[in-house]
Coordinates of C-alpha atoms in Angstrom, one line a residue:
N208 CA -37.2 -29.7 -54.7
A209 CA -36.2 -32.7 -52.6
E210 CA -32.7 -32.9 -53.9
S211 CA -31.9 -29.3 -53.1
A212 CA -33.4 -29.7 -49.7
K213 CA -31.2 -32.6 -48.9
S214 CA -28.1 -30.8 -50.1
S215 CA -28.9 -28.0 -47.5
K216 CA -28.2 -30.3 -44.6
L217 CA -31.8 -30.3 -43.2
P218 CA -32.5 -31.9 -39.8
A219 CA -32.8 -35.6 -39.8
N220 CA -36.4 -35.6 -38.6
I221 CA -37.5 -34.4 -42.1
N222 CA -38.5 -37.3 -44.3
A223 CA -38.2 -37.4 -48.0
E224 CA -41.9 -36.6 -48.5
K225 CA -41.6 -33.3 -46.5
A226 CA -38.1 -32.4 -47.8
G227 CA -39.5 -30.9 -51.0
Q228 CA -41.9 -28.7 -48.9
H229 CA -39.2 -27.2 -46.7
F230 CA -38.5 -24.2 -48.9
V231 CA -40.9 -21.3 -49.6
P232 CA -42.6 -22.0 -53.0
L233 CA -40.7 -20.4 -55.8
P234 CA -43.7 -18.5 -57.3
L235 CA -44.2 -16.8 -54.0
V236 CA -40.5 -15.9 -53.7
M237 CA -40.5 -14.4 -57.2
T238 CA -43.6 -12.4 -56.6
V239 CA -42.2 -10.9 -53.4
M240 CA -38.9 -10.2 -55.1
V241 CA -40.5 -8.2 -57.9
C242 CA -43.3 -6.4 -55.9
S243 CA -41.6 -5.8 -52.6
G244 CA -38.2 -5.4 -54.4
L245 CA -39.4 -2.3 -56.3
L246 CA -40.8 -0.7 -53.2
W247 CA -37.6 -1.7 -51.3
I248 CA -35.5 0.2 -53.9
M249 CA -37.6 3.3 -53.4
S250 CA -37.2 3.1 -49.7
F251 CA -33.4 2.5 -50.0
R252 CA -33.3 5.6 -52.2
D253 CA -35.1 7.7 -49.6
V254 CA -32.4 6.8 -47.1
F255 CA -29.2 7.0 -49.1
A256 CA -30.0 9.2 -52.0
T257 CA -32.9 11.4 -50.9
G258 CA -34.5 13.3 -53.9
R259 CA -32.8 11.2 -56.7
P260 CA -35.2 9.8 -59.3
V261 CA -34.5 6.1 -59.9
F262 CA -37.5 5.1 -62.1
G263 CA -37.5 7.8 -64.7
P264 CA -39.5 11.0 -65.2
L265 CA -42.5 9.7 -63.2
D266 CA -40.3 9.1 -60.2
G267 CA -38.9 12.6 -60.7
L268 CA -42.4 14.0 -60.5
Y269 CA -42.9 12.1 -57.2
Q270 CA -39.7 13.6 -55.8
E271 CA -40.9 17.1 -56.8
F272 CA -44.3 16.4 -55.2
I273 CA -42.9 15.5 -51.8
K274 CA -40.2 18.3 -52.2
S275 CA -37.2 15.9 -51.9
R276 CA -35.4 17.4 -54.8
Q277 CA -34.0 20.2 -52.7
F278 CA -31.9 17.6 -50.8
F279 CA -30.3 16.1 -53.9
E280 CA -27.5 18.2 -55.3
V281 CA -24.5 17.2 -57.5
S282 CA -21.8 19.8 -57.5
G283 CA -19.5 20.6 -60.4
N284 CA -16.6 18.8 -58.7
G285 CA -18.1 15.4 -59.5
Y286 CA -20.7 13.0 -58.2
F287 CA -18.5 11.4 -55.5
K288 CA -17.6 14.8 -54.1
S289 CA -21.3 15.8 -53.8
R290 CA -23.7 15.1 -51.0
A291 CA -26.3 13.9 -53.5
G292 CA -29.0 13.4 -50.8
G293 CA -26.9 10.8 -48.8
L294 CA -26.2 10.7 -45.2
S295 CA -23.6 13.4 -45.6
A296 CA -26.4 15.8 -46.4
I297 CA -27.4 15.8 -42.7
E298 CA -26.3 19.1 -41.1
Q299 CA -25.4 19.5 -37.4
V300 CA -27.6 22.6 -37.0
T301 CA -31.1 23.2 -38.2
T302 CA -31.7 26.4 -40.1
D303 CA -34.5 27.8 -42.2
G304 CA -32.4 27.1 -45.2
N305 CA -31.4 23.5 -44.7
N306 CA -34.8 22.2 -43.4
M307 CA -33.3 19.3 -41.5
G308 CA -36.7 18.4 -40.0
A309 CA -38.1 17.6 -43.4
L310 CA -35.0 15.6 -44.4
F311 CA -35.4 13.6 -41.1
V312 CA -39.0 12.7 -42.1
R313 CA -37.9 11.5 -45.5
K314 CA -34.9 9.4 -44.3
L315 CA -36.9 8.0 -41.4
C316 CA -39.7 7.1 -43.9
G317 CA -37.1 5.3 -46.1
A318 CA -35.7 3.4 -43.1
A319 CA -39.2 2.4 -41.9
G320 CA -40.1 1.3 -45.4
L321 CA -37.0 -0.8 -45.5
A322 CA -38.1 -2.5 -42.3
V323 CA -41.4 -3.4 -43.9
H324 CA -40.3 -4.6 -47.2
S325 CA -37.1 -6.3 -45.9
Q326 CA -39.3 -8.4 -43.6
K327 CA -40.8 -10.2 -46.6
L328 CA -37.6 -10.3 -48.6
G329 CA -35.3 -11.3 -45.8
G330 CA -37.7 -13.9 -44.4
F331 CA -38.1 -15.7 -47.7
L332 CA -34.6 -15.3 -49.2
F333 CA -32.6 -16.2 -46.0
Q334 CA -34.5 -19.2 -44.8
S335 CA -32.9 -21.1 -41.9
N336 CA -32.7 -24.9 -41.8
N337 CA -35.1 -25.1 -38.9
V338 CA -37.7 -23.0 -40.6
H339 CA -40.1 -25.1 -42.7
W340 CA -42.8 -23.9 -45.0
Y341 CA -45.0 -26.9 -44.7
M342 CA -45.2 -26.5 -40.9
G343 CA -46.7 -23.0 -41.2
H344 CA -43.7 -21.2 -39.7
F345 CA -44.2 -18.3 -42.2
N346 CA -48.0 -17.9 -41.5
P347 CA -47.9 -15.0 -39.0
M348 CA -45.5 -13.0 -41.2
L349 CA -47.7 -13.7 -44.3
L350 CA -50.8 -12.5 -42.5
V351 CA -49.2 -9.3 -41.2
A352 CA -47.6 -8.6 -44.6
C353 CA -51.1 -8.9 -46.2
V354 CA -52.5 -6.4 -43.8
G355 CA -49.6 -4.1 -44.4
N356 CA -50.0 -4.3 -48.2
L357 CA -53.7 -3.6 -48.0
A358 CA -53.0 -0.6 -45.7
L359 CA -50.4 0.8 -48.1
A360 CA -52.8 0.4 -51.1
L361 CA -55.7 2.0 -49.2
F362 CA -53.5 4.9 -48.1
V363 CA -52.4 5.6 -51.7
F364 CA -56.0 5.3 -52.9
T365 CA -57.1 7.9 -50.4
K366 CA -54.5 10.3 -51.8
M367 CA -55.4 9.8 -55.4
D368 CA -56.8 13.3 -55.9
D369 CA -53.6 14.9 -54.7
L370 CA -51.4 12.5 -56.7
N371 CA -53.5 12.9 -59.8
A372 CA -53.1 16.7 -59.5
A373 CA -49.4 16.2 -59.4
G374 CA -49.4 14.0 -62.5
L375 CA -48.8 10.8 -60.5
K376 CA -52.0 8.9 -61.3
E377 CA -50.2 6.1 -63.2
G378 CA -47.5 5.7 -60.5
A379 CA -50.1 5.6 -57.7
L380 CA -52.2 3.0 -59.6
L381 CA -49.0 0.9 -60.1
V382 CA -48.2 1.0 -56.4
I383 CA -51.8 -0.1 -55.6
A384 CA -51.7 -2.8 -58.2
I385 CA -48.4 -4.1 -56.9
S386 CA -49.5 -4.1 -53.3
V387 CA -52.9 -5.8 -53.9
F388 CA -51.4 -8.4 -56.3
E389 CA -48.7 -9.3 -53.8
C390 CA -51.3 -9.5 -51.1
I391 CA -53.5 -11.9 -53.1
V392 CA -50.6 -14.2 -53.9
M393 CA -49.3 -14.2 -50.3
F394 CA -52.8 -14.9 -48.9
G395 CA -53.4 -17.6 -51.5
F396 CA -50.2 -19.4 -50.4
Y397 CA -51.1 -18.9 -46.8
L398 CA -54.4 -20.7 -47.3
S399 CA -52.5 -23.6 -49.1
V400 CA -50.5 -24.4 -45.9
R401 CA -52.0 -27.0 -43.7
A402 CA -49.7 -27.2 -40.7
G403 CA -51.3 -30.2 -38.9
S404 CA -50.4 -31.1 -35.3
T405 CA -50.5 -34.9 -35.8
G406 CA -47.4 -36.6 -34.5
I407 CA -46.2 -33.6 -32.6
K408 CA -44.8 -34.6 -29.2
L409 CA -45.0 -32.2 -26.2
K410 CA -41.6 -30.8 -25.5
N411 CA -40.4 -29.4 -22.2
L412 CA -41.7 -25.9 -22.4
G413 CA -40.2 -24.8 -19.0
A414 CA -41.8 -23.9 -15.7
N415 CA -45.2 -22.3 -15.8
R416 CA -45.4 -22.4 -19.6
T417 CA -48.0 -24.1 -21.7
P418 CA -48.6 -24.3 -25.4
K419 CA -51.0 -21.3 -25.1
S420 CA -48.3 -19.1 -23.4
V421 CA -46.7 -16.2 -25.2
V422 CA -43.2 -16.8 -26.5
S423 CA -41.6 -14.3 -24.2
R424 CA -43.1 -12.2 -21.5
I425 CA -40.0 -9.9 -21.5
V426 CA -40.4 -9.2 -25.2
M427 CA -44.2 -8.7 -24.7
R428 CA -43.6 -6.0 -22.0
T429 CA -40.8 -4.3 -23.9
V430 CA -42.7 -4.2 -27.2
G431 CA -45.9 -3.2 -25.5
I432 CA -44.2 -0.2 -23.9
V433 CA -41.8 1.0 -26.6
S434 CA -43.7 0.1 -29.8
G435 CA -46.9 1.1 -28.0
V436 CA -45.6 4.7 -27.7
Q437 CA -44.4 4.6 -31.3
T438 CA -47.9 3.5 -32.3
V439 CA -49.5 6.4 -30.5
I440 CA -47.2 8.9 -32.1
A441 CA -47.3 7.4 -35.6
G442 CA -51.0 7.0 -35.3
R443 CA -51.4 10.7 -34.6
D444 CA -49.1 11.6 -37.5
L445 CA -51.2 9.4 -39.9
F446 CA -54.7 10.2 -38.8
F447 CA -54.4 13.5 -36.9
P448 CA -51.3 15.3 -38.3
G449 CA -50.5 18.5 -36.5
S450 CA -52.4 17.6 -33.3
I451 CA -50.4 18.1 -30.2
L452 CA -50.2 15.2 -27.6
E453 CA -50.0 17.1 -24.4
Y454 CA -48.7 14.2 -22.4
I455 CA -45.6 13.8 -24.6
P456 CA -42.8 16.2 -23.7
R457 CA -41.7 18.6 -26.5
D458 CA -44.3 17.2 -28.9
D459 CA -45.0 20.7 -30.2
I460 CA -41.3 21.2 -30.9
Y461 CA -41.3 17.9 -32.8
L462 CA -44.3 19.0 -34.9
E463 CA -42.7 22.3 -35.6
W464 CA -39.3 20.8 -36.5
T465 CA -40.8 18.3 -38.9
G466 CA -43.1 20.9 -40.6
A467 CA -46.4 19.4 -39.4
F468 CA -47.6 22.8 -38.3
I469 CA -47.2 24.1 -41.9
H470 CA -48.9 21.3 -43.8
S471 CA -51.4 20.5 -41.1
P472 CA -51.9 23.5 -38.8
P473 CA -54.1 22.7 -35.7
A474 CA -57.6 24.3 -35.8
G475 CA -57.9 27.4 -33.7
S476 CA -54.1 27.8 -33.2
I477 CA -51.7 30.5 -34.0
E478 CA -50.1 28.2 -36.6
E479 CA -53.5 28.1 -38.4
D480 CA -53.5 31.9 -38.7
E481 CA -50.0 31.8 -40.0
H482 CA -50.0 28.8 -42.4
L483 CA -53.6 28.2 -43.4
M484 CA -53.3 29.8 -46.8
E485 CA -50.0 28.1 -47.7
S486 CA -50.7 24.7 -46.2
P487 CA -52.1 23.3 -49.6
L488 CA -48.7 24.0 -51.1
Y489 CA -47.2 21.5 -48.7
I490 CA -49.5 18.6 -49.4
G491 CA -46.5 16.6 -50.6
D492 CA -44.8 17.1 -47.2
K493 CA -48.0 15.8 -45.5
F494 CA -47.9 12.8 -47.8
A495 CA -44.3 12.0 -46.9
S496 CA -45.1 12.4 -43.2
Q497 CA -48.1 10.2 -43.3
L498 CA -46.4 7.5 -45.4
C499 CA -43.6 7.5 -42.8
A500 CA -46.1 7.0 -40.0
L501 CA -47.8 4.2 -41.9
Y502 CA -44.6 2.3 -42.4
I503 CA -43.8 2.7 -38.7
L504 CA -47.2 1.3 -37.8
I505 CA -46.8 -1.7 -40.0
G506 CA -43.4 -2.4 -38.4
C507 CA -44.9 -2.1 -35.0
L508 CA -47.7 -4.6 -36.1
Y509 CA -45.0 -7.1 -36.9
K510 CA -43.6 -6.8 -33.4
F511 CA -47.0 -6.8 -31.8
S512 CA -47.8 -10.1 -33.6
T513 CA -44.8 -11.8 -32.0
A514 CA -45.4 -10.3 -28.5
F515 CA -49.1 -10.9 -28.1
F516 CA -50.6 -13.2 -30.8
I517 CA -48.1 -15.9 -31.5
R518 CA -48.3 -18.8 -29.0
L519 CA -45.5 -21.2 -27.9
E520 CA -47.4 -24.3 -29.1
K521 CA -46.5 -27.9 -28.3
D522 CA -43.3 -28.2 -30.2
K523 CA -42.1 -24.6 -29.6
R524 CA -42.8 -23.7 -33.2
G525 CA -44.0 -20.3 -31.9
E526 CA -40.3 -19.4 -31.2
I527 CA -39.4 -20.1 -34.8
K528 CA -42.3 -18.0 -36.0
C529 CA -41.2 -15.1 -33.9
K530 CA -37.5 -15.3 -34.8
I531 CA -38.4 -15.0 -38.5
I532 CA -39.7 -11.6 -37.7
W533 CA -37.3 -10.6 -34.9
R534 CA -34.1 -11.1 -36.8
V535 CA -35.1 -8.9 -39.7
Q536 CA -36.6 -6.2 -37.4
V537 CA -33.4 -6.1 -35.3
I538 CA -31.2 -5.6 -38.3
V539 CA -33.3 -2.9 -39.8
S540 CA -33.8 -1.2 -36.4
M541 CA -30.1 -0.6 -36.4
L542 CA -30.5 1.5 -39.5
I543 CA -33.4 3.5 -37.8
I544 CA -31.2 4.0 -34.8
T545 CA -28.4 5.3 -37.0
I546 CA -30.7 7.7 -38.7
M547 CA -32.0 9.1 -35.4
R548 CA -28.4 9.4 -34.0
L549 CA -27.2 11.3 -37.1
F550 CA -30.1 13.8 -36.7
A551 CA -29.7 14.2 -32.9
S552 CA -27.5 17.2 -33.1
A553 CA -29.7 19.0 -35.7
A554 CA -32.8 18.2 -33.6
L555 CA -31.1 19.5 -30.4
S556 CA -30.4 22.8 -32.1
A557 CA -34.1 23.1 -32.6
S558 CA -34.7 22.3 -28.8
L559 CA -35.7 18.7 -29.5
D560 CA -33.8 16.1 -27.6
L561 CA -33.8 12.8 -29.4
R562 CA -31.7 10.9 -26.8
W563 CA -34.8 9.7 -25.0
H564 CA -36.2 8.3 -28.2
L565 CA -32.9 6.7 -29.0
M566 CA -32.6 5.0 -25.7
C567 CA -36.0 3.5 -25.9
V568 CA -35.5 2.2 -29.5
V569 CA -32.0 0.8 -28.6
Y570 CA -33.4 -1.0 -25.5
E571 CA -36.2 -2.6 -27.5
T572 CA -33.7 -3.6 -30.2
L573 CA -31.3 -5.2 -27.7
I574 CA -34.1 -7.2 -26.0
I575 CA -35.5 -8.5 -29.2
G576 CA -32.0 -9.2 -30.5
L577 CA -31.2 -11.3 -27.5
Y578 CA -34.2 -13.6 -28.1
A579 CA -33.8 -13.5 -31.9
F580 CA -30.2 -14.8 -32.0
M581 CA -29.9 -16.8 -28.8

């Protein structure tokens, strides 16, 4: 309300009429906290307690379906002395027994999921004083979040036959319902915002910059290159799993290490002769791999929106819109970098060098971080 807005030390240019419209509407915040909060917990579990059921027997069936239970073990010496699917479960060397490639996919899926769901939660719960709901600062994030929710619901819907066979029909319908309901609420509030341009004075935008300019050309080029490559790889993993991209070095080693050749052997290849009969048994691994790819694609879409679609505008509100996304993505990207670094040794033992991937992601995170917090 207006009194709480005044107590937050808002800028002086916000009058009493607009002070009550500064914050994100409470119904929207509560909806996102419940819907995205549940999915955020599941992603957090995939990173720090891989294979542990957190939502009862139904979640236990899901862990069995994607074969994550093998990574969750509690020894007789007590819970705190066990690896329990945490980061300590990551081995330095990949073997046929520890299956580090599969663990990498599940933890990366969790980290990418945190990036997607934390964007909505972080943007709404940690609102800065210069970010105003009534000025439409949240509009780009809301639109991308709606697209991401619909993509997640559609993905789960296309997997209904496999999930139903595993006894997960109720859980799948719940995820679809949560995603669609949250999307409807977010889009409804998006339509309710009318960010008019009356009374806006043209600020000094800098040399060779107009209201139609992109917010940062450096970010645009960096995201276009780094996230563009991620989009190509994740798009392949989602739509054409097991297909080798010849122009990407060691891509066949990556597919072999992560188990893609087992659950999706390429047609006419040696792997098809070896794994065609057993590939249906690894449909859960394929689901986890494709879900990871989908989360990465949604995260890249957030960054693409700031690099190519958001404009500077007359009062530089485009910078504020971008920073809402940049700040959350930078923080969660640090977790993704940590996961990749922890698996670097295990990947190298399988002849896959993740250092090049790490350098690219770190560079993109540094560039975005400079503009997000400067």
